[in-house]
Amino acid sequence: SDNDLAQMLLTFAEELDRKPVHADDLPRDAKPEEELRRVKRRQGRRDLANFENLPVTTQVHELSAEERACPCCGVERKEIGADESWQVEYLPGHFERIHHVRKKYACPGCESNGDNPRMETAAKPDAAIDKGMAGPGLLAYIVTSKFSDYLPLYRLEDIFQRQGFEISRATQSVWCGDVADLAEPLYELMAARVRASHVVATDDTILPMLRKGKCANARMWVYVGDDAHPYNVFDFTLNRGRDGPKYFLKDYRQVLLADGYGGYNGVVAGNEIVRAGCWAHARRKIIEAEKVAPEIAREAIDLVRALYAVEKQAKDASVPERLKLRQQQSAPVLAALREKFLVWKEQLLPKHPMAEAIHYALGQWTELNVFCADGAVAIDNNVSEREMKRVVLNRKNSL
């Protein structure tokens, strides 16, 4: 919401003031993977006739009385013309053209004395994109529509055409890249806040990427901070290798909450990161086996439900209280569940769906028990899975 955005900007304002404004000024360490080919972005079309049917708002930018005084001789400068420019802007509910008129003044006193007249032009608000036609409201509308409302750019292209003007998806794509560059300092601050968390939850999904002659399966990762650092950030990599999360987490040394993907073993190996497992994934595999092993699966599901019943009871408890409750009630359930798994494992063929579910759980049993040793760790990774739905919906709508 607008209030959430305003609060975020207030939160980061002091740190942003100390950051370089332009992304090019930021130190860039190459990722430990294949570098993306950087394509020089062309300027969007500036066909102003395309927007002639939009209502016009004229903003006249004047010099103050102090600015009109000639710094050379003190005589008040006279108006000699104006610089004019146009922007296409979006205000809630409608689009319009902004006609900027910047008054220009020159000093008659200097001119009468045979000197070059000292000229001054009134300033206008800084543009989000230098010399760009799109106003900040229009850029915000496009980016919000694509990434928060899951509208692909070709649908926005149709929406603009119904409004009586054209902004091609190619131009919109260029603008999205420009906004990403502008937002990079804020992104880096949010990423640093996430890495300051005691617990970081992560998940990933496939993101098809066009390449020359083929479509490659790149990955999008999400990293979610804890309650003290309530931020979530996304990171794009060309593949699902461990180098992506290893690079993002950098010097992080606390708890990583994730599913059973083996690549995370390389991320936590050799450092102080504690890897926590996800009971939602383990439960899902047991449920999938229920059709072929109903009695065993239901017994296991009932025990997992008992774990979640404790979580429901501890939802509003403090971290120490939650840990105490888990150790009193969840730990015995985990011990019973492990005993059941070991017995069933001997009774089932290795390829049996229930045997595979048991193998998945026992293979990360230490990770699945972390929440019983740390009251701040969630029982599952659902928080990052919910955030990943944004990417999934965008992917579905765009393909």
PDB file of N, CA and C in Angstrom, residues 30 42 46 113 127 166 244 251 265 323 342 366 382:
ATOM      1  N   ALA A  30      31.344  -9.334  -9.365  1.00  0.00           N
ATOM      2  CA  ALA A  30      30.764 -10.282 -10.318  1.00  0.00           C
ATOM      3  C   ALA A  30      30.255 -11.508  -9.577  1.00  0.00           C
ATOM      4  N   ARG A  42      17.897   0.892 -25.448  1.00  0.00           N
ATOM      5  CA  ARG A  42      17.646   2.051 -26.288  1.00  0.00           C
ATOM      6  C   ARG A  42      16.611   2.948 -25.619  1.00  0.00           C
ATOM      7  N   ARG A  46       9.561   8.741 -28.478  1.00  0.00           N
ATOM      8  CA  ARG A  46       8.981   9.982 -27.963  1.00  0.00           C
ATOM      9  C   ARG A  46       8.013  10.557 -29.000  1.00  0.00           C
ATOM     10  N   ASN A 113      25.498  47.269 -20.332  1.00  0.00           N
ATOM     11  CA  ASN A 113      26.899  47.614 -20.073  1.00  0.00           C
ATOM     12  C   ASN A 113      27.856  46.956 -21.059  1.00  0.00           C
ATOM     13  N   ALA A 127      13.506  14.298 -13.190  1.00  0.00           N
ATOM     14  CA  ALA A 127      12.810  13.177 -13.831  1.00  0.00           C
ATOM     15  C   ALA A 127      13.387  11.861 -13.314  1.00  0.00           C
ATOM     16  N   GLU A 166      -0.590   4.751 -27.301  1.00  0.00           N
ATOM     17  CA  GLU A 166       0.197   3.525 -27.418  1.00  0.00           C
ATOM     18  C   GLU A 166       1.512   3.642 -26.660  1.00  0.00           C
ATOM     19  N   GLY A 244      24.511 -19.492  -6.471  1.00  0.00           N
ATOM     20  CA  GLY A 244      23.570 -18.379  -6.348  1.00  0.00           C
ATOM     21  C   GLY A 244      23.262 -18.039  -4.906  1.00  0.00           C
ATOM     22  N   ASP A 251      28.329 -13.499   4.026  1.00  0.00           N
ATOM     23  CA  ASP A 251      28.880 -13.786   5.353  1.00  0.00           C
ATOM     24  C   ASP A 251      27.803 -14.152   6.371  1.00  0.00           C
ATOM     25  N   ASN A 265      23.168 -27.953   0.929  1.00  0.00           N
ATOM     26  CA  ASN A 265      24.254 -28.553   1.714  1.00  0.00           C
ATOM     27  C   ASN A 265      25.578 -27.868   1.413  1.00  0.00           C
ATOM     28  N   LEU A 323       9.614 -22.308  22.642  1.00  0.00           N
ATOM     29  CA  LEU A 323      10.632 -23.357  22.722  1.00  0.00           C
ATOM     30  C   LEU A 323      10.301 -24.355  23.832  1.00  0.00           C
ATOM     31  N   LEU A 342      11.448 -45.769  11.042  1.00  0.00           N
ATOM     32  CA  LEU A 342      12.480 -46.803  10.974  1.00  0.00           C
ATOM     33  C   LEU A 342      11.861 -48.198  10.816  1.00  0.00           C
ATOM     34  N   THR A 366      17.886 -34.284  11.129  1.00  0.00           N
ATOM     35  CA  THR A 366      18.497 -33.248  11.980  1.00  0.00           C
ATOM     36  C   THR A 366      17.912 -31.879  11.656  1.00  0.00           C
ATOM     37  N   ASN A 382       6.704 -22.263   4.759  1.00  0.00           N
ATOM     38  CA  ASN A 382       5.566 -21.729   4.013  1.00  0.00           C
ATOM     39  C   ASN A 382       5.674 -20.229   3.748  1.00  0.00           C
TER      40      ASN A 382
END
